[in-house]
PDB file of C-alpha atoms in Angstrom:
ATOM      1  CA  UNK A 244      -0.053  -0.137  -0.065  1.00  0.00           C
ATOM      2  CA  UNK A 245       1.037   3.407  -0.515  1.00  0.00           C
ATOM      3  CA  UNK A 246       2.124   6.093   2.091  1.00  0.00           C
ATOM      4  CA  UNK A 247       2.036  10.031   1.961  1.00  0.00           C
ATOM      5  CA  UNK A 248       3.112  11.673   4.562  1.00  0.00           C
ATOM      6  CA  UNK A 249       1.645  14.389   5.604  1.00  0.00           C
ATOM      7  CA  UNK A 250       2.665  17.724   6.938  1.00  0.00           C
ATOM      8  CA  UNK A 251       1.516  18.842  10.995  1.00  0.00           C
ATOM      9  CA  UNK A 252      -0.445  21.717   9.452  1.00  0.00           C
ATOM     10  CA  UNK A 253      -1.703  24.060  12.274  1.00  0.00           C
ATOM     11  CA  UNK A 254      -1.537  24.450  16.319  1.00  0.00           C
ATOM     12  CA  UNK A 255      -3.013  22.121  18.934  1.00  0.00           C
ATOM     13  CA  UNK A 256      -5.856  24.186  19.326  1.00  0.00           C
ATOM     14  CA  UNK A 257      -6.990  26.400  22.658  1.00  0.00           C
ATOM     15  CA  UNK A 258      -9.918  22.881  23.540  1.00  0.00           C
ATOM     16  CA  UNK A 259     -12.857  24.559  24.734  1.00  0.00           C
ATOM     17  CA  UNK A 260     -15.805  22.633  25.901  1.00  0.00           C
ATOM     18  CA  UNK A 261     -19.673  21.992  27.798  1.00  0.00           C
ATOM     19  CA  UNK A 262     -20.199  21.064  30.896  1.00  0.00           C
ATOM     20  CA  UNK A 263     -23.966  19.917  31.343  1.00  0.00           C
ATOM     21  CA  UNK A 264     -26.021  18.519  33.890  1.00  0.00           C
ATOM     22  CA  UNK A 265     -24.971  15.608  34.914  1.00  0.00           C
ATOM     23  CA  UNK A 266     -25.585  12.804  37.770  1.00  0.00           C
ATOM     24  CA  UNK A 267     -26.424  15.609  41.284  1.00  0.00           C
ATOM     25  CA  UNK A 268     -24.376  17.981  39.537  1.00  0.00           C
ATOM     26  CA  UNK A 269     -25.686  21.400  37.779  1.00  0.00           C
ATOM     27  CA  UNK A 270     -23.568  24.062  35.591  1.00  0.00           C
ATOM     28  CA  UNK A 271     -24.269  26.131  33.000  1.00  0.00           C
ATOM     29  CA  UNK A 272     -24.124  25.291  29.629  1.00  0.00           C
ATOM     30  CA  UNK A 273     -20.843  25.565  27.305  1.00  0.00           C
ATOM     31  CA  UNK A 274     -18.522  28.421  25.730  1.00  0.00           C
ATOM     32  CA  UNK A 275     -20.222  29.199  22.415  1.00  0.00           C
ATOM     33  CA  UNK A 276     -17.557  28.411  19.562  1.00  0.00           C
ATOM     34  CA  UNK A 277     -16.873  30.255  16.449  1.00  0.00           C
ATOM     35  CA  UNK A 278     -19.504  27.442  14.879  1.00  0.00           C
ATOM     36  CA  UNK A 279     -23.005  29.319  16.051  1.00  0.00           C
ATOM     37  CA  UNK A 280     -24.708  26.780  18.457  1.00  0.00           C
ATOM     38  CA  UNK A 281     -28.170  24.717  18.281  1.00  0.00           C
ATOM     39  CA  UNK A 282     -29.371  27.069  21.392  1.00  0.00           C
ATOM     40  CA  UNK A 283     -27.090  30.312  23.654  1.00  0.00           C
ATOM     41  CA  UNK A 284     -25.379  28.848  25.701  1.00  0.00           C
ATOM     42  CA  UNK A 285     -22.777  30.340  28.885  1.00  0.00           C
ATOM     43  CA  UNK A 286     -19.541  29.464  28.935  1.00  0.00           C
ATOM     44  CA  UNK A 287     -18.165  27.009  30.563  1.00  0.00           C
ATOM     45  CA  UNK A 288     -14.502  26.619  30.223  1.00  0.00           C
ATOM     46  CA  UNK A 289     -12.293  22.988  30.388  1.00  0.00           C
ATOM     47  CA  UNK A 290     -10.567  23.942  33.826  1.00  0.00           C
ATOM     48  CA  UNK A 291     -14.668  23.263  34.972  1.00  0.00           C
ATOM     49  CA  UNK A 292     -15.131  20.181  33.401  1.00  0.00           C
ATOM     50  CA  UNK A 293     -12.004  18.931  34.923  1.00  0.00           C
ATOM     51  CA  UNK A 294     -12.928  19.813  38.110  1.00  0.00           C
ATOM     52  CA  UNK A 295     -16.205  18.057  37.623  1.00  0.00           C
ATOM     53  CA  UNK A 296     -16.583  15.720  34.561  1.00  0.00           C
ATOM     54  CA  UNK A 297     -12.912  14.125  34.211  1.00  0.00           C
ATOM     55  CA  UNK A 298     -12.075  14.355  37.893  1.00  0.00           C
ATOM     56  CA  UNK A 299     -11.667  10.763  38.436  1.00  0.00           C
ATOM     57  CA  UNK A 300     -10.038  10.993  35.403  1.00  0.00           C
ATOM     58  CA  UNK A 301      -7.344  13.470  35.522  1.00  0.00           C
ATOM     59  CA  UNK A 302      -3.101  12.052  36.410  1.00  0.00           C
ATOM     60  CA  UNK A 303      -4.370   8.663  35.250  1.00  0.00           C
ATOM     61  CA  UNK A 304      -1.923   7.204  32.371  1.00  0.00           C
ATOM     62  CA  UNK A 305      -2.231   4.119  30.159  1.00  0.00           C
ATOM     63  CA  UNK A 306      -5.198   1.085  31.500  1.00  0.00           C
ATOM     64  CA  UNK A 307      -6.074   3.354  34.319  1.00  0.00           C
ATOM     65  CA  UNK A 308      -6.918   6.187  31.762  1.00  0.00           C
ATOM     66  CA  UNK A 309      -8.869   3.455  29.729  1.00  0.00           C
ATOM     67  CA  UNK A 310     -10.664   2.740  32.440  1.00  0.00           C
ATOM     68  CA  UNK A 311     -10.738   5.475  34.127  1.00  0.00           C
ATOM     69  CA  UNK A 312     -12.432   7.628  30.770  1.00  0.00           C
ATOM     70  CA  UNK A 313     -14.396   4.299  30.408  1.00  0.00           C
ATOM     71  CA  UNK A 314     -16.693   4.738  33.612  1.00  0.00           C
ATOM     72  CA  UNK A 315     -17.360   8.139  33.560  1.00  0.00           C
ATOM     73  CA  UNK A 316     -18.576   8.058  29.705  1.00  0.00           C
ATOM     74  CA  UNK A 317     -20.673   4.956  29.801  1.00  0.00           C
ATOM     75  CA  UNK A 318     -22.755   6.819  31.541  1.00  0.00           C
ATOM     76  CA  UNK A 319     -25.161   8.606  28.644  1.00  0.00           C
ATOM     77  CA  UNK A 320     -28.597   9.588  27.104  1.00  0.00           C
ATOM     78  CA  UNK A 321     -28.580   6.494  24.254  1.00  0.00           C
ATOM     79  CA  UNK A 322     -30.975   7.706  21.264  1.00  0.00           C
ATOM     80  CA  UNK A 323     -32.696   5.194  18.471  1.00  0.00           C
ATOM     81  CA  UNK A 324     -31.061   5.288  15.174  1.00  0.00           C
ATOM     82  CA  UNK A 325     -34.650   6.188  13.182  1.00  0.00           C
ATOM     83  CA  UNK A 326     -33.821   9.356  16.359  1.00  0.00           C
ATOM     84  CA  UNK A 327     -29.586   9.648  15.167  1.00  0.00           C
ATOM     85  CA  UNK A 328     -31.446  11.501  11.979  1.00  0.00           C
ATOM     86  CA  UNK A 329     -33.189  14.595  13.697  1.00  0.00           C
ATOM     87  CA  UNK A 330     -29.799  14.741  16.012  1.00  0.00           C
ATOM     88  CA  UNK A 331     -27.241  14.276  12.573  1.00  0.00           C
ATOM     89  CA  UNK A 332     -29.117  18.160  11.663  1.00  0.00           C
ATOM     90  CA  UNK A 333     -28.255  19.707  14.907  1.00  0.00           C
ATOM     91  CA  UNK A 334     -24.488  17.857  15.309  1.00  0.00           C
ATOM     92  CA  UNK A 335     -22.997  19.191  11.720  1.00  0.00           C
ATOM     93  CA  UNK A 336     -24.760  21.977  10.405  1.00  0.00           C
ATOM     94  CA  UNK A 337     -23.185  23.954   8.545  1.00  0.00           C
ATOM     95  CA  UNK A 338     -21.965  26.881  10.198  1.00  0.00           C
ATOM     96  CA  UNK A 339     -22.290  29.199   7.022  1.00  0.00           C
ATOM     97  CA  UNK A 340     -25.953  28.125   6.815  1.00  0.00           C
ATOM     98  CA  UNK A 341     -28.001  26.357   9.098  1.00  0.00           C
ATOM     99  CA  UNK A 342     -30.239  24.593   6.540  1.00  0.00           C
ATOM    100  CA  UNK A 343     -27.466  22.085   5.600  1.00  0.00           C
ATOM    101  CA  UNK A 344     -25.056  19.385   7.657  1.00  0.00           C
ATOM    102  CA  UNK A 345     -21.426  19.489   6.283  1.00  0.00           C
ATOM    103  CA  UNK A 346     -20.520  15.681   5.246  1.00  0.00           C
ATOM    104  CA  UNK A 347     -18.051  14.245   6.485  1.00  0.00           C
ATOM    105  CA  UNK A 348     -15.653  13.012   4.262  1.00  0.00           C
ATOM    106  CA  UNK A 349     -16.698  15.218   0.868  1.00  0.00           C
ATOM    107  CA  UNK A 350     -17.164  18.638   2.957  1.00  0.00           C
ATOM    108  CA  UNK A 351     -20.171  19.295   0.865  1.00  0.00           C
ATOM    109  CA  UNK A 352     -22.767  21.464   2.555  1.00  0.00           C
ATOM    110  CA  UNK A 353     -25.527  19.615   1.602  1.00  0.00           C
ATOM    111  CA  UNK A 354     -29.007  20.475   2.322  1.00  0.00           C
ATOM    112  CA  UNK A 355     -30.557  19.050   5.833  1.00  0.00           C
ATOM    113  CA  UNK A 356     -33.481  17.368   4.059  1.00  0.00           C
ATOM    114  CA  UNK A 357     -31.910  16.023   1.144  1.00  0.00           C
ATOM    115  CA  UNK A 358     -31.291  12.086   3.965  1.00  0.00           C
ATOM    116  CA  UNK A 359     -31.627   9.290   2.169  1.00  0.00           C
ATOM    117  CA  UNK A 360     -30.665   6.770   0.591  1.00  0.00           C
ATOM    118  CA  UNK A 361     -30.775   8.120  -3.161  1.00  0.00           C
ATOM    119  CA  UNK A 362     -27.650   8.890  -5.158  1.00  0.00           C
ATOM    120  CA  UNK A 363     -27.338  12.253  -4.544  1.00  0.00           C
ATOM    121  CA  UNK A 364     -28.910  11.958  -0.525  1.00  0.00           C
ATOM    122  CA  UNK A 365     -26.846  11.974   2.823  1.00  0.00           C
ATOM    123  CA  UNK A 366     -27.022   9.233   4.826  1.00  0.00           C
ATOM    124  CA  UNK A 367     -25.875   7.776   8.201  1.00  0.00           C
ATOM    125  CA  UNK A 368     -21.921   6.770   8.336  1.00  0.00           C
ATOM    126  CA  UNK A 369     -20.379   4.657  11.052  1.00  0.00           C
ATOM    127  CA  UNK A 370     -17.100   5.535  11.349  1.00  0.00           C
ATOM    128  CA  UNK A 371     -16.318   2.634  13.144  1.00  0.00           C
ATOM    129  CA  UNK A 372     -17.490   0.364  10.783  1.00  0.00           C
ATOM    130  CA  UNK A 373     -20.559  -1.965  12.159  1.00  0.00           C
ATOM    131  CA  UNK A 374     -19.679  -5.005  10.946  1.00  0.00           C
ATOM    132  CA  UNK A 375     -16.235  -4.809  13.126  1.00  0.00           C
ATOM    133  CA  UNK A 376     -17.471  -6.082  16.065  1.00  0.00           C
ATOM    134  CA  UNK A 377     -20.899  -6.918  14.145  1.00  0.00           C
ATOM    135  CA  UNK A 378     -23.530  -4.343  15.790  1.00  0.00           C
ATOM    136  CA  UNK A 379     -25.970  -3.139  13.715  1.00  0.00           C
ATOM    137  CA  UNK A 380     -28.067   0.032  13.894  1.00  0.00           C
ATOM    138  CA  UNK A 381     -29.553  -1.615  17.781  1.00  0.00           C
ATOM    139  CA  UNK A 382     -29.490   0.991  20.015  1.00  0.00           C
ATOM    140  CA  UNK A 383     -25.643   1.194  21.635  1.00  0.00           C
ATOM    141  CA  UNK A 384     -22.832   1.893  19.345  1.00  0.00           C
ATOM    142  CA  UNK A 385     -24.973   1.095  16.666  1.00  0.00           C
ATOM    143  CA  UNK A 386     -26.565   4.557  17.403  1.00  0.00           C
ATOM    144  CA  UNK A 387     -24.298   5.974  19.164  1.00  0.00           C
ATOM    145  CA  UNK A 388     -23.661   9.681  17.494  1.00  0.00           C
ATOM    146  CA  UNK A 389     -20.080  10.928  18.341  1.00  0.00           C
ATOM    147  CA  UNK A 390     -19.135   8.181  16.045  1.00  0.00           C
ATOM    148  CA  UNK A 391     -22.078   8.452  12.939  1.00  0.00           C
ATOM    149  CA  UNK A 392     -21.963  11.170  10.802  1.00  0.00           C
ATOM    150  CA  UNK A 393     -23.695  12.560   7.430  1.00  0.00           C
ATOM    151  CA  UNK A 394     -22.003  10.912   4.404  1.00  0.00           C
ATOM    152  CA  UNK A 395     -22.475  10.879   0.760  1.00  0.00           C
ATOM    153  CA  UNK A 396     -24.578   8.053  -0.357  1.00  0.00           C
ATOM    154  CA  UNK A 397     -22.535   7.118  -3.087  1.00  0.00           C
ATOM    155  CA  UNK A 398     -19.502   7.999  -1.539  1.00  0.00           C
ATOM    156  CA  UNK A 399     -20.277   6.333   2.031  1.00  0.00           C
ATOM    157  CA  UNK A 400     -20.510   3.459   0.160  1.00  0.00           C
ATOM    158  CA  UNK A 401     -17.334   3.248  -1.169  1.00  0.00           C
ATOM    159  CA  UNK A 402     -15.638   3.883   2.134  1.00  0.00           C
ATOM    160  CA  UNK A 403     -18.366   0.678   2.938  1.00  0.00           C
ATOM    161  CA  UNK A 404     -16.151  -1.223   6.070  1.00  0.00           C
ATOM    162  CA  UNK A 405     -12.388  -0.296   5.053  1.00  0.00           C
ATOM    163  CA  UNK A 406      -9.562   0.170   7.548  1.00  0.00           C
ATOM    164  CA  UNK A 407      -8.764   3.565   7.383  1.00  0.00           C
ATOM    165  CA  UNK A 408      -4.558   3.943   6.166  1.00  0.00           C
ATOM    166  CA  UNK A 409      -2.785   6.564   4.213  1.00  0.00           C
ATOM    167  CA  UNK A 410      -2.529   5.213   0.602  1.00  0.00           C
ATOM    168  CA  UNK A 411      -4.583   4.812  -2.349  1.00  0.00           C
ATOM    169  CA  UNK A 412      -6.219   6.334  -5.389  1.00  0.00           C
ATOM    170  CA  UNK A 413      -8.523   9.527  -5.248  1.00  0.00           C
ATOM    171  CA  UNK A 414     -11.671   8.613  -4.544  1.00  0.00           C
ATOM    172  CA  UNK A 415     -14.780  10.435  -7.789  1.00  0.00           C
ATOM    173  CA  UNK A 416     -16.465  12.594  -6.189  1.00  0.00           C
ATOM    174  CA  UNK A 417     -14.900  13.106  -2.658  1.00  0.00           C
ATOM    175  CA  UNK A 418     -11.932  15.550  -2.975  1.00  0.00           C
ATOM    176  CA  UNK A 419      -8.792  14.268  -1.016  1.00  0.00           C
ATOM    177  CA  UNK A 420      -9.433  11.402  -0.336  1.00  0.00           C
ATOM    178  CA  UNK A 421      -8.063   8.145  -0.869  1.00  0.00           C
ATOM    179  CA  UNK A 422      -8.918   4.219  -1.243  1.00  0.00           C
ATOM    180  CA  UNK A 423      -7.745   0.843  -1.974  1.00  0.00           C
ATOM    181  CA  UNK A 424      -8.899  -2.926  -1.317  1.00  0.00           C
ATOM    182  CA  UNK A 425      -8.048  -2.779   2.177  1.00  0.00           C
ATOM    183  CA  UNK A 426      -8.516   0.860   3.541  1.00  0.00           C
ATOM    184  CA  UNK A 427      -9.437   4.247   3.160  1.00  0.00           C
ATOM    185  CA  UNK A 428      -7.974   7.739   3.861  1.00  0.00           C
ATOM    186  CA  UNK A 429     -10.400  10.359   4.701  1.00  0.00           C
ATOM    187  CA  UNK A 430      -9.512  13.935   3.430  1.00  0.00           C
ATOM    188  CA  UNK A 431      -6.863  15.974   5.787  1.00  0.00           C
ATOM    189  CA  UNK A 432      -9.450  18.205   7.013  1.00  0.00           C
ATOM    190  CA  UNK A 433     -11.636  15.489   9.647  1.00  0.00           C
ATOM    191  CA  UNK A 434      -8.682  13.192  10.150  1.00  0.00           C
ATOM    192  CA  UNK A 435      -7.890  14.022  13.387  1.00  0.00           C
ATOM    193  CA  UNK A 436     -12.238  13.338  13.717  1.00  0.00           C
ATOM    194  CA  UNK A 437     -11.930  10.708  12.533  1.00  0.00           C
ATOM    195  CA  UNK A 438      -9.110   9.045  14.505  1.00  0.00           C
ATOM    196  CA  UNK A 439     -10.489  10.506  17.763  1.00  0.00           C
ATOM    197  CA  UNK A 440     -14.439   9.553  16.582  1.00  0.00           C
ATOM    198  CA  UNK A 441     -12.728   4.931  16.210  1.00  0.00           C
ATOM    199  CA  UNK A 442     -10.996   6.182  19.842  1.00  0.00           C
ATOM    200  CA  UNK A 443     -13.961   7.335  21.513  1.00  0.00           C
ATOM    201  CA  UNK A 444     -15.078   4.037  20.302  1.00  0.00           C
ATOM    202  CA  UNK A 445     -12.563   1.431  21.556  1.00  0.00           C
ATOM    203  CA  UNK A 446     -12.894   3.391  24.981  1.00  0.00           C
ATOM    204  CA  UNK A 447     -16.426   3.348  25.428  1.00  0.00           C
ATOM    205  CA  UNK A 448     -17.486  -0.297  24.470  1.00  0.00           C
ATOM    206  CA  UNK A 449     -15.595  -2.829  26.287  1.00  0.00           C
ATOM    207  CA  UNK A 450     -18.095  -5.806  25.965  1.00  0.00           C
ATOM    208  CA  UNK A 451     -19.195  -5.177  29.469  1.00  0.00           C
ATOM    209  CA  UNK A 452     -22.798  -3.758  28.281  1.00  0.00           C
ATOM    210  CA  UNK A 453     -23.949  -7.370  25.982  1.00  0.00           C
ATOM    211  CA  UNK A 454     -21.778  -5.409  22.865  1.00  0.00           C
ATOM    212  CA  UNK A 455     -18.184  -7.051  22.046  1.00  0.00           C
ATOM    213  CA  UNK A 456     -14.826  -5.192  23.335  1.00  0.00           C
ATOM    214  CA  UNK A 457     -13.972  -2.441  20.008  1.00  0.00           C
ATOM    215  CA  UNK A 458     -10.394  -1.836  19.919  1.00  0.00           C
ATOM    216  CA  UNK A 459      -8.122  -0.839  17.583  1.00  0.00           C
ATOM    217  CA  UNK A 460      -5.115  -2.404  16.087  1.00  0.00           C
ATOM    218  CA  UNK A 461      -1.971  -1.567  13.961  1.00  0.00           C
ATOM    219  CA  UNK A 462      -3.667  -3.628  10.398  1.00  0.00           C
ATOM    220  CA  UNK A 463      -5.623  -3.909   8.085  1.00  0.00           C
ATOM    221  CA  UNK A 464      -8.819  -6.296   6.839  1.00  0.00           C
ATOM    222  CA  UNK A 465      -9.893  -7.196  10.449  1.00  0.00           C
ATOM    223  CA  UNK A 466     -13.331  -8.169   8.845  1.00  0.00           C
ATOM    224  CA  UNK A 467     -15.808  -8.736  11.071  1.00  0.00           C
ATOM    225  CA  UNK A 468     -13.248  -8.922  14.358  1.00  0.00           C
ATOM    226  CA  UNK A 469     -14.215  -6.040  16.554  1.00  0.00           C
ATOM    227  CA  UNK A 470     -11.239  -4.384  15.224  1.00  0.00           C
ATOM    228  CA  UNK A 471     -10.394  -1.644  13.419  1.00  0.00           C
ATOM    229  CA  UNK A 472      -6.566  -0.145  12.150  1.00  0.00           C
ATOM    230  CA  UNK A 473      -4.072   1.510  11.813  1.00  0.00           C
ATOM    231  CA  UNK A 474      -3.177   2.787  14.907  1.00  0.00           C
ATOM    232  CA  UNK A 475      -0.338   3.757  14.166  1.00  0.00           C
ATOM    233  CA  UNK A 476      -1.062   6.227  11.823  1.00  0.00           C
ATOM    234  CA  UNK A 477      -4.814   7.332  13.863  1.00  0.00           C
ATOM    235  CA  UNK A 478      -2.283   8.180  16.364  1.00  0.00           C
ATOM    236  CA  UNK A 479      -0.363  10.051  13.744  1.00  0.00           C
ATOM    237  CA  UNK A 480      -4.087  12.209  11.857  1.00  0.00           C
ATOM    238  CA  UNK A 481      -5.000  12.966  15.538  1.00  0.00           C
ATOM    239  CA  UNK A 482      -1.667  14.977  15.610  1.00  0.00           C
ATOM    240  CA  UNK A 483      -1.533  16.515  12.365  1.00  0.00           C
ATOM    241  CA  UNK A 484      -5.419  18.025  13.113  1.00  0.00           C
ATOM    242  CA  UNK A 485      -6.396  18.277  16.377  1.00  0.00           C
ATOM    243  CA  UNK A 486      -9.327  19.872  17.802  1.00  0.00           C
ATOM    244  CA  UNK A 487     -10.969  22.556  15.438  1.00  0.00           C
ATOM    245  CA  UNK A 488     -14.567  24.804  16.271  1.00  0.00           C
ATOM    246  CA  UNK A 489     -16.963  22.259  14.571  1.00  0.00           C
ATOM    247  CA  UNK A 490     -15.247  19.387  16.456  1.00  0.00           C
ATOM    248  CA  UNK A 491     -15.385  21.210  19.560  1.00  0.00           C
ATOM    249  CA  UNK A 492     -19.314  21.993  19.327  1.00  0.00           C
ATOM    250  CA  UNK A 493     -20.101  19.139  17.345  1.00  0.00           C
ATOM    251  CA  UNK A 494     -19.267  17.506  21.087  1.00  0.00           C
ATOM    252  CA  UNK A 495     -20.783  19.540  23.118  1.00  0.00           C
ATOM    253  CA  UNK A 496     -23.538  19.692  21.427  1.00  0.00           C
ATOM    254  CA  UNK A 497     -23.980  16.084  21.993  1.00  0.00           C
ATOM    255  CA  UNK A 498     -23.231  16.165  25.536  1.00  0.00           C
ATOM    256  CA  UNK A 499     -25.854  18.811  26.503  1.00  0.00           C
ATOM    257  CA  UNK A 500     -28.416  18.110  24.265  1.00  0.00           C
ATOM    258  CA  UNK A 501     -28.964  13.754  23.067  1.00  0.00           C
ATOM    259  CA  UNK A 502     -26.076  11.622  24.556  1.00  0.00           C
ATOM    260  CA  UNK A 503     -24.706  14.137  28.026  1.00  0.00           C
ATOM    261  CA  UNK A 504     -21.595  11.599  27.304  1.00  0.00           C
ATOM    262  CA  UNK A 505     -18.761  13.691  25.689  1.00  0.00           C
ATOM    263  CA  UNK A 506     -15.921  12.300  22.814  1.00  0.00           C
ATOM    264  CA  UNK A 507     -12.344  12.825  25.414  1.00  0.00           C
ATOM    265  CA  UNK A 508     -10.197  13.051  22.831  1.00  0.00           C
ATOM    266  CA  UNK A 509     -11.967  16.160  21.593  1.00  0.00           C
ATOM    267  CA  UNK A 510     -11.072  17.796  25.353  1.00  0.00           C
ATOM    268  CA  UNK A 511      -8.305  16.124  26.187  1.00  0.00           C
ATOM    269  CA  UNK A 512      -6.134  14.843  22.581  1.00  0.00           C
ATOM    270  CA  UNK A 513      -3.262  14.451  24.910  1.00  0.00           C
ATOM    271  CA  UNK A 514      -5.448  10.934  26.218  1.00  0.00           C
ATOM    272  CA  UNK A 515      -4.089   9.365  22.166  1.00  0.00           C
ATOM    273  CA  UNK A 516      -0.832   9.806  23.370  1.00  0.00           C
ATOM    274  CA  UNK A 517      -1.204   8.737  27.184  1.00  0.00           C
ATOM    275  CA  UNK A 518      -3.752   5.504  26.874  1.00  0.00           C
ATOM    276  CA  UNK A 519      -2.012   4.225  23.591  1.00  0.00           C
TER     277      UNK A 519
END
């Protein structure tokens, strides 16, 4: 498989996140990021999240950190697969056009109403392919919007259930994306997003809730095994493409309005290296 080394494109952004009502803990809603929010919110800095939401994870590394984060983010509200349609219309709203969503791989702005299964429409992409662990679309990992994104129907089909890696040939209609027989490489602007979604799934689903223990590995062709690769490439992508305002807003909206849990690797990108 061909490889292309990617330059480090921008410095790590200072991550500010949101904190909403948890079990027994009340706080103001989060700061408004660059992208417009679905609803107005007051400011809550990352320090507040560390003092409350993440307090049991601070100071830990390796398996202890992974275990602590699993306990934290496993407290969530679950939604149905049909509810995912409406959720994505909020989480992936185009900052420049509130009637549209931004598609993950193509980057195209598409009307929210143009969702479905026809060519040219957008549908629900499972970034952790649902066949990797055979969890389907039942409530749980199959409906977890931290890794579900709107995507062009055709491009979604091209990605299929392939693992992630560098290289391949250009994907028609999706500039900057590449694919071959066993892997898919997303455009540069969302490489880190993809990595952090995969690693969220690996921490959230540890095999203790009737679903498979999802784990990244450093290979491709994982098939139906509950694994996705390539871990070394995902770590590289997370460093090269740190969280931006769109990804941060998305994390806030999921926390505030839908699942009430967070992707910790958006709030603390350094935890990727601390665990893996």
